[in-house]
PDB file of C-alpha atoms in Angstrom:
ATOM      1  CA  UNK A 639      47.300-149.410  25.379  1.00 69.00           C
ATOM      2  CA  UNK A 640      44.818-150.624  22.975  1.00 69.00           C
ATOM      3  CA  UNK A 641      45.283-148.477  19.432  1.00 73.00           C
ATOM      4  CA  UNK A 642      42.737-150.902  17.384  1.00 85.00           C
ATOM      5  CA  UNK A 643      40.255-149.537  15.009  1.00 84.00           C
ATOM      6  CA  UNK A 644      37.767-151.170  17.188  1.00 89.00           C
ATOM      7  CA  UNK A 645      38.851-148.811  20.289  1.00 90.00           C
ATOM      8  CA  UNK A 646      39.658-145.868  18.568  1.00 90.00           C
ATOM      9  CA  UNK A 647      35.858-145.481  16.832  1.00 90.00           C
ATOM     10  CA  UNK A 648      34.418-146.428  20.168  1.00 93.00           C
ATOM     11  CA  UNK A 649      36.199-143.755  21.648  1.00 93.00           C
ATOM     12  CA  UNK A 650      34.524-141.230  18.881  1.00 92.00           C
ATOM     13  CA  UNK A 651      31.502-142.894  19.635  1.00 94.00           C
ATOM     14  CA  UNK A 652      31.805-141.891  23.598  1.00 96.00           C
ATOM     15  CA  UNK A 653      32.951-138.652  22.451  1.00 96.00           C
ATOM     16  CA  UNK A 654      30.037-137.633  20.125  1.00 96.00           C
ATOM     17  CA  UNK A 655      27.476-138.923  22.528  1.00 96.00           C
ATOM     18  CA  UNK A 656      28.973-136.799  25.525  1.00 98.00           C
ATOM     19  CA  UNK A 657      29.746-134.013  23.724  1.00 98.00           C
ATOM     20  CA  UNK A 658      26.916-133.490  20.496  1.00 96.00           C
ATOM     21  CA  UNK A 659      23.354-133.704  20.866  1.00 95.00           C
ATOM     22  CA  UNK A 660      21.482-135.920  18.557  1.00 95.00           C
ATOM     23  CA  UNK A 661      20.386-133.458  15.174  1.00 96.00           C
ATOM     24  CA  UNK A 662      18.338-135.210  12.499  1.00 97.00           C
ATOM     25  CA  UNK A 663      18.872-132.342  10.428  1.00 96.00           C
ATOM     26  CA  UNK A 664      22.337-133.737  10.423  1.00 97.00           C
ATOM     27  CA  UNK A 665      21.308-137.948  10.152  1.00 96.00           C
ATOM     28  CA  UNK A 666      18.918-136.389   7.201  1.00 96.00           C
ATOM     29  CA  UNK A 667      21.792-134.631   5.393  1.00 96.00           C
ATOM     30  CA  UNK A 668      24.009-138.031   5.944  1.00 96.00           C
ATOM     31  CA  UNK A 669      21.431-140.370   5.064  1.00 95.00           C
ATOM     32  CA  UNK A 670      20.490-138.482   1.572  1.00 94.00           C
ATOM     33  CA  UNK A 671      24.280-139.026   0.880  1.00 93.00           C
ATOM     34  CA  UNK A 672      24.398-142.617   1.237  1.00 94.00           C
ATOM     35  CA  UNK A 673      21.587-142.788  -1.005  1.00 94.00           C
ATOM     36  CA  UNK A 674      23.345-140.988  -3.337  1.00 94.00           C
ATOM     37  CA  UNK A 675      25.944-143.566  -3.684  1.00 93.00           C
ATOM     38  CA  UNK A 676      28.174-140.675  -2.737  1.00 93.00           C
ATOM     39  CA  UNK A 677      31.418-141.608  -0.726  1.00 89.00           C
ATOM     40  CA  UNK A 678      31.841-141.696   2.855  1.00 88.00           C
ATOM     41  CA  UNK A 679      34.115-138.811   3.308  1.00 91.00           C
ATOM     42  CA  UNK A 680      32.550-136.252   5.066  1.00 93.00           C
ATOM     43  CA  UNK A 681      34.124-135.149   8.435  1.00 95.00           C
ATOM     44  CA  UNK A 682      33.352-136.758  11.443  1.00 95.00           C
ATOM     45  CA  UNK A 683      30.292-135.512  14.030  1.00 96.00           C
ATOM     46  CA  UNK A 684      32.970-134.032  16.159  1.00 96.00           C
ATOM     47  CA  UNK A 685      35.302-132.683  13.516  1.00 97.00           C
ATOM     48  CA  UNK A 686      31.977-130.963  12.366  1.00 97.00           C
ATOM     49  CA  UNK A 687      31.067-129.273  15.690  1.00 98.00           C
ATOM     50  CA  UNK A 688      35.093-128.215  15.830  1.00 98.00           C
ATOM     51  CA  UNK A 689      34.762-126.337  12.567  1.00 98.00           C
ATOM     52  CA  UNK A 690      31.248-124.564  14.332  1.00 98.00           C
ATOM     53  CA  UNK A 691      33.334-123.615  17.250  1.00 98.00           C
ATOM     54  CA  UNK A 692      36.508-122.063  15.477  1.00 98.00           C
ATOM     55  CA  UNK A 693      34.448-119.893  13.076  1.00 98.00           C
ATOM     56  CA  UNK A 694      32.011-118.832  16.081  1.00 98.00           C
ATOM     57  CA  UNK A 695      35.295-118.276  18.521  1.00 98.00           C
ATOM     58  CA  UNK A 696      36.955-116.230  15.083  1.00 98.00           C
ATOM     59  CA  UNK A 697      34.011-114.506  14.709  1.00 98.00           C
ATOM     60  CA  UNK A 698      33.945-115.540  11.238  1.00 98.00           C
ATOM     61  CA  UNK A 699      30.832-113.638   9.334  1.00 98.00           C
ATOM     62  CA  UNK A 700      32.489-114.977   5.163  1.00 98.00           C
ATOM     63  CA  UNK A 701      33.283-118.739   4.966  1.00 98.00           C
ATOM     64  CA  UNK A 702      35.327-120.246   2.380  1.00 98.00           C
ATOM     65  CA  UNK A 703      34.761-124.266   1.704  1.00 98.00           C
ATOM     66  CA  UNK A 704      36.862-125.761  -1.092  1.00 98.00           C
ATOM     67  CA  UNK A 705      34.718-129.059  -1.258  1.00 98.00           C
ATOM     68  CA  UNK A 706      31.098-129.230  -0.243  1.00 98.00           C
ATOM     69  CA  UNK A 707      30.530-133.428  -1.121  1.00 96.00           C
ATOM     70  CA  UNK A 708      27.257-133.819   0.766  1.00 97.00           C
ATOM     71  CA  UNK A 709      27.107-130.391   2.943  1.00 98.00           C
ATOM     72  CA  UNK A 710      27.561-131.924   6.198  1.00 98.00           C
ATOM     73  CA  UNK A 711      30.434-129.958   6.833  1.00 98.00           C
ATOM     74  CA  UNK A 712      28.703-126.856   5.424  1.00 98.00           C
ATOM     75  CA  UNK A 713      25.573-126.918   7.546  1.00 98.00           C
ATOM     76  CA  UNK A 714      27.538-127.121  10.269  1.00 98.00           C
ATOM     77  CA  UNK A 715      29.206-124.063   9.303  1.00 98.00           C
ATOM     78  CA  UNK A 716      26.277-122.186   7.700  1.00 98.00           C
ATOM     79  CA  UNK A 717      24.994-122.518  11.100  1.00 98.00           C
ATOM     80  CA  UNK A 718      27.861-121.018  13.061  1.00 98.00           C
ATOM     81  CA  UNK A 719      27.959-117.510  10.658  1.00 98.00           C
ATOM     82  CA  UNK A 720      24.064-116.982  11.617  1.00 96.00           C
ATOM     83  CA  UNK A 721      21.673-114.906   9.597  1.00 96.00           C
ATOM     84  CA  UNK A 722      23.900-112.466   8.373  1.00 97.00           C
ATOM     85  CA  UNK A 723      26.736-114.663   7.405  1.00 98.00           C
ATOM     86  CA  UNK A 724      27.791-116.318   4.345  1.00 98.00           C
ATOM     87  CA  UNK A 725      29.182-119.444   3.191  1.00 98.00           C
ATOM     88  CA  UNK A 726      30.743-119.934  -0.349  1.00 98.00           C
ATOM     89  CA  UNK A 727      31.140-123.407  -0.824  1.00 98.00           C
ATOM     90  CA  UNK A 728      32.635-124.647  -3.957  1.00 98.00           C
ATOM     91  CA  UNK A 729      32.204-128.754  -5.684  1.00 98.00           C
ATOM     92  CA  UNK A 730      33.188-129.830  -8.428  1.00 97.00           C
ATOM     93  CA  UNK A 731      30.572-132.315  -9.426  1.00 97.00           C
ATOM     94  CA  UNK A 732      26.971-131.048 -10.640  1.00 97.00           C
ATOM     95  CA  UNK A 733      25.098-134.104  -9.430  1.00 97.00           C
ATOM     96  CA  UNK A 734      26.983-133.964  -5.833  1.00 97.00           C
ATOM     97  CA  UNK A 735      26.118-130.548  -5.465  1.00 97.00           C
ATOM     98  CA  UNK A 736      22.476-131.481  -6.500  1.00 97.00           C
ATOM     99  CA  UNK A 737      22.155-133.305  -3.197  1.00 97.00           C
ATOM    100  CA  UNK A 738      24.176-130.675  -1.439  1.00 97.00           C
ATOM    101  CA  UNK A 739      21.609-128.468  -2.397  1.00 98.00           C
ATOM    102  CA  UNK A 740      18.947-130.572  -1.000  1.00 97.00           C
ATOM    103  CA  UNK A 741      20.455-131.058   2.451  1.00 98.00           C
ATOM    104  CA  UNK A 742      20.999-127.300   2.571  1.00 98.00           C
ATOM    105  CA  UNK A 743      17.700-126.547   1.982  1.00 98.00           C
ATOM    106  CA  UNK A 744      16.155-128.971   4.559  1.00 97.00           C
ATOM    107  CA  UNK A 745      18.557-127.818   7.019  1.00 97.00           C
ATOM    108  CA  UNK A 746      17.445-123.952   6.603  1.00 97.00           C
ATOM    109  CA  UNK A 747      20.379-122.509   6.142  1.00 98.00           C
ATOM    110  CA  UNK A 748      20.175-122.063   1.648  1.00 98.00           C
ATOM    111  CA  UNK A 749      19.888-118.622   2.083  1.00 98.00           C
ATOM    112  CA  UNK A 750      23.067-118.283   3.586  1.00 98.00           C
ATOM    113  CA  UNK A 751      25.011-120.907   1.565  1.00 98.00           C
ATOM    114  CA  UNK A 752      26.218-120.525  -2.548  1.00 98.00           C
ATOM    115  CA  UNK A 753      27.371-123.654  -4.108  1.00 98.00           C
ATOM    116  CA  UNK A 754      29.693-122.493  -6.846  1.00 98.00           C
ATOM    117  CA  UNK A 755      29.966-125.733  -9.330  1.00 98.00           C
ATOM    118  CA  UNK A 756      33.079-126.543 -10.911  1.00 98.00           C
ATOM    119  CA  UNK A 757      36.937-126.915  -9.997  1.00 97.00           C
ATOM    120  CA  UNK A 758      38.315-125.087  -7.313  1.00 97.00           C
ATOM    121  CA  UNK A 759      41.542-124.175 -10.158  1.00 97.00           C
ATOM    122  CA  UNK A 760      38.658-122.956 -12.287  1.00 98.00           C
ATOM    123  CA  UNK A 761      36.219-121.368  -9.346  1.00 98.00           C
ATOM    124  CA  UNK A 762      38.514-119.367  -7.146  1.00 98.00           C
ATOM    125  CA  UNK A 763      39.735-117.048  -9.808  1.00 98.00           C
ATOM    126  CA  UNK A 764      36.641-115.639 -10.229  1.00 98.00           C
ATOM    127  CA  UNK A 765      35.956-114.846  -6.603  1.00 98.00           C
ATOM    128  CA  UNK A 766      39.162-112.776  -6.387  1.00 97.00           C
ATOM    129  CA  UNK A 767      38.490-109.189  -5.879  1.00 94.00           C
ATOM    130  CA  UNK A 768      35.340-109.801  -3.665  1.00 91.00           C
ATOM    131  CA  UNK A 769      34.587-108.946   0.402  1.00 97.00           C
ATOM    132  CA  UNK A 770      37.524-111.163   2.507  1.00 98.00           C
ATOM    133  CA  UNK A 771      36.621-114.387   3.446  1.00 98.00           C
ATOM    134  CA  UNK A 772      37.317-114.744   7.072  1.00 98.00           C
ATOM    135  CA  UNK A 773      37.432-118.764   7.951  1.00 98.00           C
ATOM    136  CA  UNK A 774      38.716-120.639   4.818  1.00 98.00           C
ATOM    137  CA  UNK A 775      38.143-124.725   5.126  1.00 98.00           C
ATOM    138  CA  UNK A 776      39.615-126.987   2.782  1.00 98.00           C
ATOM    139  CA  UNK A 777      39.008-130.265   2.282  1.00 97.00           C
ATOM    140  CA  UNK A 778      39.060-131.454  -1.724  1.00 96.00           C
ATOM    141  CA  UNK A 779      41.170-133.219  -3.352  1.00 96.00           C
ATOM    142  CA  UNK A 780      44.584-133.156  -1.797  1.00 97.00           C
ATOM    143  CA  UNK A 781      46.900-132.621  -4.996  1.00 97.00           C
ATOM    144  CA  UNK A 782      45.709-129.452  -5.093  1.00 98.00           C
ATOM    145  CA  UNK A 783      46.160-127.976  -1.317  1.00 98.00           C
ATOM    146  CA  UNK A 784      49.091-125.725  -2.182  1.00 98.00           C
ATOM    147  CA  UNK A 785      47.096-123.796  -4.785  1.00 98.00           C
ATOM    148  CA  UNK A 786      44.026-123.963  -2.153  1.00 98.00           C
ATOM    149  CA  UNK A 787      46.415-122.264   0.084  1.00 98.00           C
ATOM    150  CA  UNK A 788      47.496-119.927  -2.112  1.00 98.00           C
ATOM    151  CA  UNK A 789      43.963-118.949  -2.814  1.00 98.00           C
ATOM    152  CA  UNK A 790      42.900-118.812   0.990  1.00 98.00           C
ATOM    153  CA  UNK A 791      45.527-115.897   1.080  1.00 98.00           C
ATOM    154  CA  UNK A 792      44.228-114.064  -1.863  1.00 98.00           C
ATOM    155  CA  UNK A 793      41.157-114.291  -0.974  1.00 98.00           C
ATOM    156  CA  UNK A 794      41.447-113.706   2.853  1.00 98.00           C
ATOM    157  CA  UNK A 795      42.726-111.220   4.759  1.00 98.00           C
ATOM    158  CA  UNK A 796      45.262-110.754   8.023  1.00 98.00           C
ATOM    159  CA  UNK A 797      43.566-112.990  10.567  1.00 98.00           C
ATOM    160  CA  UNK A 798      41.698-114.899   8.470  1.00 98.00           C
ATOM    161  CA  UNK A 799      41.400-118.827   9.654  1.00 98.00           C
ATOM    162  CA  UNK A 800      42.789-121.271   7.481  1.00 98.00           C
ATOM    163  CA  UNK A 801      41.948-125.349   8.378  1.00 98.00           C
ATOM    164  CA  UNK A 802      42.887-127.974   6.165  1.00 98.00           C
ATOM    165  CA  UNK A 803      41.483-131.661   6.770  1.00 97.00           C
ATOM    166  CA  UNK A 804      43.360-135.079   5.951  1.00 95.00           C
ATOM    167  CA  UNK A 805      46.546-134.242   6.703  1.00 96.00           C
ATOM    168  CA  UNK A 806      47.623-137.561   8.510  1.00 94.00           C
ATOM    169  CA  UNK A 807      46.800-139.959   5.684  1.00 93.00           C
ATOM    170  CA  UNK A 808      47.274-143.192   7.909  1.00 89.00           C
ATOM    171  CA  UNK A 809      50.877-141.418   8.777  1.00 89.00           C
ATOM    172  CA  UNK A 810      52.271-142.042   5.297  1.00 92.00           C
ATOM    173  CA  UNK A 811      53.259-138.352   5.443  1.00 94.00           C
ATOM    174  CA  UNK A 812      56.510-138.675   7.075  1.00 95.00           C
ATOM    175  CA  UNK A 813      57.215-140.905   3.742  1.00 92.00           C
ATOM    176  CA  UNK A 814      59.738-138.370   1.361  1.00 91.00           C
ATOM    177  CA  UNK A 815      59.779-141.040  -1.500  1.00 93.00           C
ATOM    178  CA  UNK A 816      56.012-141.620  -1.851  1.00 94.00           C
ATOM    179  CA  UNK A 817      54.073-142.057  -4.746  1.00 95.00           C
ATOM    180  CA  UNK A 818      50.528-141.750  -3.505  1.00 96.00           C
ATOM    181  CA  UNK A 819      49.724-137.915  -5.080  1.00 96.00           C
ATOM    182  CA  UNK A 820      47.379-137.488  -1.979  1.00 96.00           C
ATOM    183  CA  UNK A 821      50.046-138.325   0.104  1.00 96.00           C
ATOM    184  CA  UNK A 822      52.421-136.049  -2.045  1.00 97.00           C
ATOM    185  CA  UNK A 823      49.859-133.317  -2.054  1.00 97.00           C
ATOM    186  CA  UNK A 824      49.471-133.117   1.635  1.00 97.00           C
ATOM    187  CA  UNK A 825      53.218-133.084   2.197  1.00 97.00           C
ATOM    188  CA  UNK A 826      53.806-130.121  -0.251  1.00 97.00           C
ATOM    189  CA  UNK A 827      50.730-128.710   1.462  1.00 98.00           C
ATOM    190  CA  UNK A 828      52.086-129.198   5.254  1.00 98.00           C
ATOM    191  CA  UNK A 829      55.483-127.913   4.006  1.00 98.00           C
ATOM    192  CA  UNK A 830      53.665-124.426   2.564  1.00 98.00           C
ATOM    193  CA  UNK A 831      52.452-123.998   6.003  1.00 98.00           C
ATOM    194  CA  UNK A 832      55.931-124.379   7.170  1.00 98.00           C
ATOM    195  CA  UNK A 833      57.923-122.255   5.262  1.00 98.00           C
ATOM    196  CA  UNK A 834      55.606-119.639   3.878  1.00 98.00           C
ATOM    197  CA  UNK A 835      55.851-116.359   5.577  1.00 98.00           C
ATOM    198  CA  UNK A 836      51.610-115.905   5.137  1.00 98.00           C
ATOM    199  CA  UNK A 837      50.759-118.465   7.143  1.00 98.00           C
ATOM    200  CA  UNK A 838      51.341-119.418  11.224  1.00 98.00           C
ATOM    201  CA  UNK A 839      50.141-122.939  11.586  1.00 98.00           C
ATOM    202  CA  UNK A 840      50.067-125.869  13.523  1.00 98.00           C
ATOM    203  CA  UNK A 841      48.702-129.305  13.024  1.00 98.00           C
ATOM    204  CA  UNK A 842      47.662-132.588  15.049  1.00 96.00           C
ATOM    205  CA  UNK A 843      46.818-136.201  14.670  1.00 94.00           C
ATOM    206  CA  UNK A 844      43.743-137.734  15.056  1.00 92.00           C
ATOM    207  CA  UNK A 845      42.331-141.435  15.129  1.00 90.00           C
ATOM    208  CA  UNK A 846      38.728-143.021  15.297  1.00 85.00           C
ATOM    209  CA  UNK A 847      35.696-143.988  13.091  1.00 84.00           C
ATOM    210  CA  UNK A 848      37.930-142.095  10.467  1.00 84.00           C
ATOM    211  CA  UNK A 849      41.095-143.769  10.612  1.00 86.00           C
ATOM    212  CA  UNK A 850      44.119-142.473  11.421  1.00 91.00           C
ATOM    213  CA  UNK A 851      44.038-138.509  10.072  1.00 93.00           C
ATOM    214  CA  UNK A 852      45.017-135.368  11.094  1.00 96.00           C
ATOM    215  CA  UNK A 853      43.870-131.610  10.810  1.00 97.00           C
ATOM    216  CA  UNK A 854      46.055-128.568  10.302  1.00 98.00           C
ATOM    217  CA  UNK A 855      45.143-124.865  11.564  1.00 98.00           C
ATOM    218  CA  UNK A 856      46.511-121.768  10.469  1.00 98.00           C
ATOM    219  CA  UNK A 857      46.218-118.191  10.713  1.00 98.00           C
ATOM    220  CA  UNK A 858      47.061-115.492   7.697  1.00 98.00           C
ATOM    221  CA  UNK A 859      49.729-113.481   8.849  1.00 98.00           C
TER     222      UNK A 859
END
């Protein structure tokens, strides 16, 4: 069995090609990015196309992203609610979510996408008390999932779709006495899932032009 990084992003590679047509829209949106200088983090073609499916399967109509970077992820999503959804996407960074922004609007889906700008610990308070989101997606920074998750419920409803990326982290999660704070973060994260009566969730490994990762799925209870 040949587990290389070598064999593992040529297997993405076969994947994508089989299973996503080419989009410029989408090569636009990544090459904007790179010149940005901004890092090469988004999801993957095909982890991008999973997040279309599940909100179009869920019926999803109010997305939730906790970390927009470029807005790969997000067109992929604002495309999946249609013309009369909504995505809220929330980044921390003004000048990242300049070039969000951009992307969005040469994809043509801005009208159904708000970029809130600050930190999620600052930004999802305010959005309390507002229409349920029904497909939350986070992917920020990973000392902060249990409060993400805590948010997804508050600002969710029963049903609502709950998918949080990076959860493999090269497999140092099964590591109690790490130091690495993402590492940390996921665990606490993962362990929420577990134990917390809100959620039902399940999780799996992944490897390919991303490394070895991992996504977890939940529903609110």
């Amino acid at each position: 069995m040949n587990l290389s990084s070598e064999a593992t992003a040529a297997a993405d590679a076969y994947l994508q090609a089989t299973l996503i047509a080419p989009d410029d829209v989408l090569e636009n949106a990544l090459a904007r990015q790179r010149g940005a200088d901004l890092p090469d983090i988004e999801v993957t073609a095909l982890s991008g196309k999973l997040l279309n499916l599940l909100i179009r399967m869920s019926g999803a109509k109010r997305v939730l992203e906790i970390g927009t970077l470029g807005a790969y992820s997000t067109i992929w999503m604002a495309r999946a609610v249609g013309d009369d959804g909504h995505v809220t996407t929330i980044e921390a960074e003004p000048d990242i979510a300049k070039v969000a922004q951009q992307n969005l609007n040469n994809a043509g889906v801005a009208e159904r996408v708000e970029i809130k700008i600050g930190r999620g610990e600052h930004v999802l308070p305010t959005l309390v008390g507002a229409e349920p989101y029904d497909f939350v997606f986070i992917d920020a920074d990973k000392e902060s999932n249990t409060l993400y998750l805590d948010y997804a419920v508050k600002l969710g409803r029963s049903g609502t779709v709950v998918v949080v990326d990076n959860i493999g982290r090269e497999g140092e999660i099964v590591r109690p006495d790490t130091t690495d704070p993402k590492v940390q973060g996921t665990r606490a994260g993962l362990e929420m899932l577990g134990r917390d009566p809100r959620f039902d969730a399940t999780a799996f490994q992944t490897v390919g032009s991303k490394g070895w990762d991992g996504t977890a799925i939940a529903v609110i209870v």
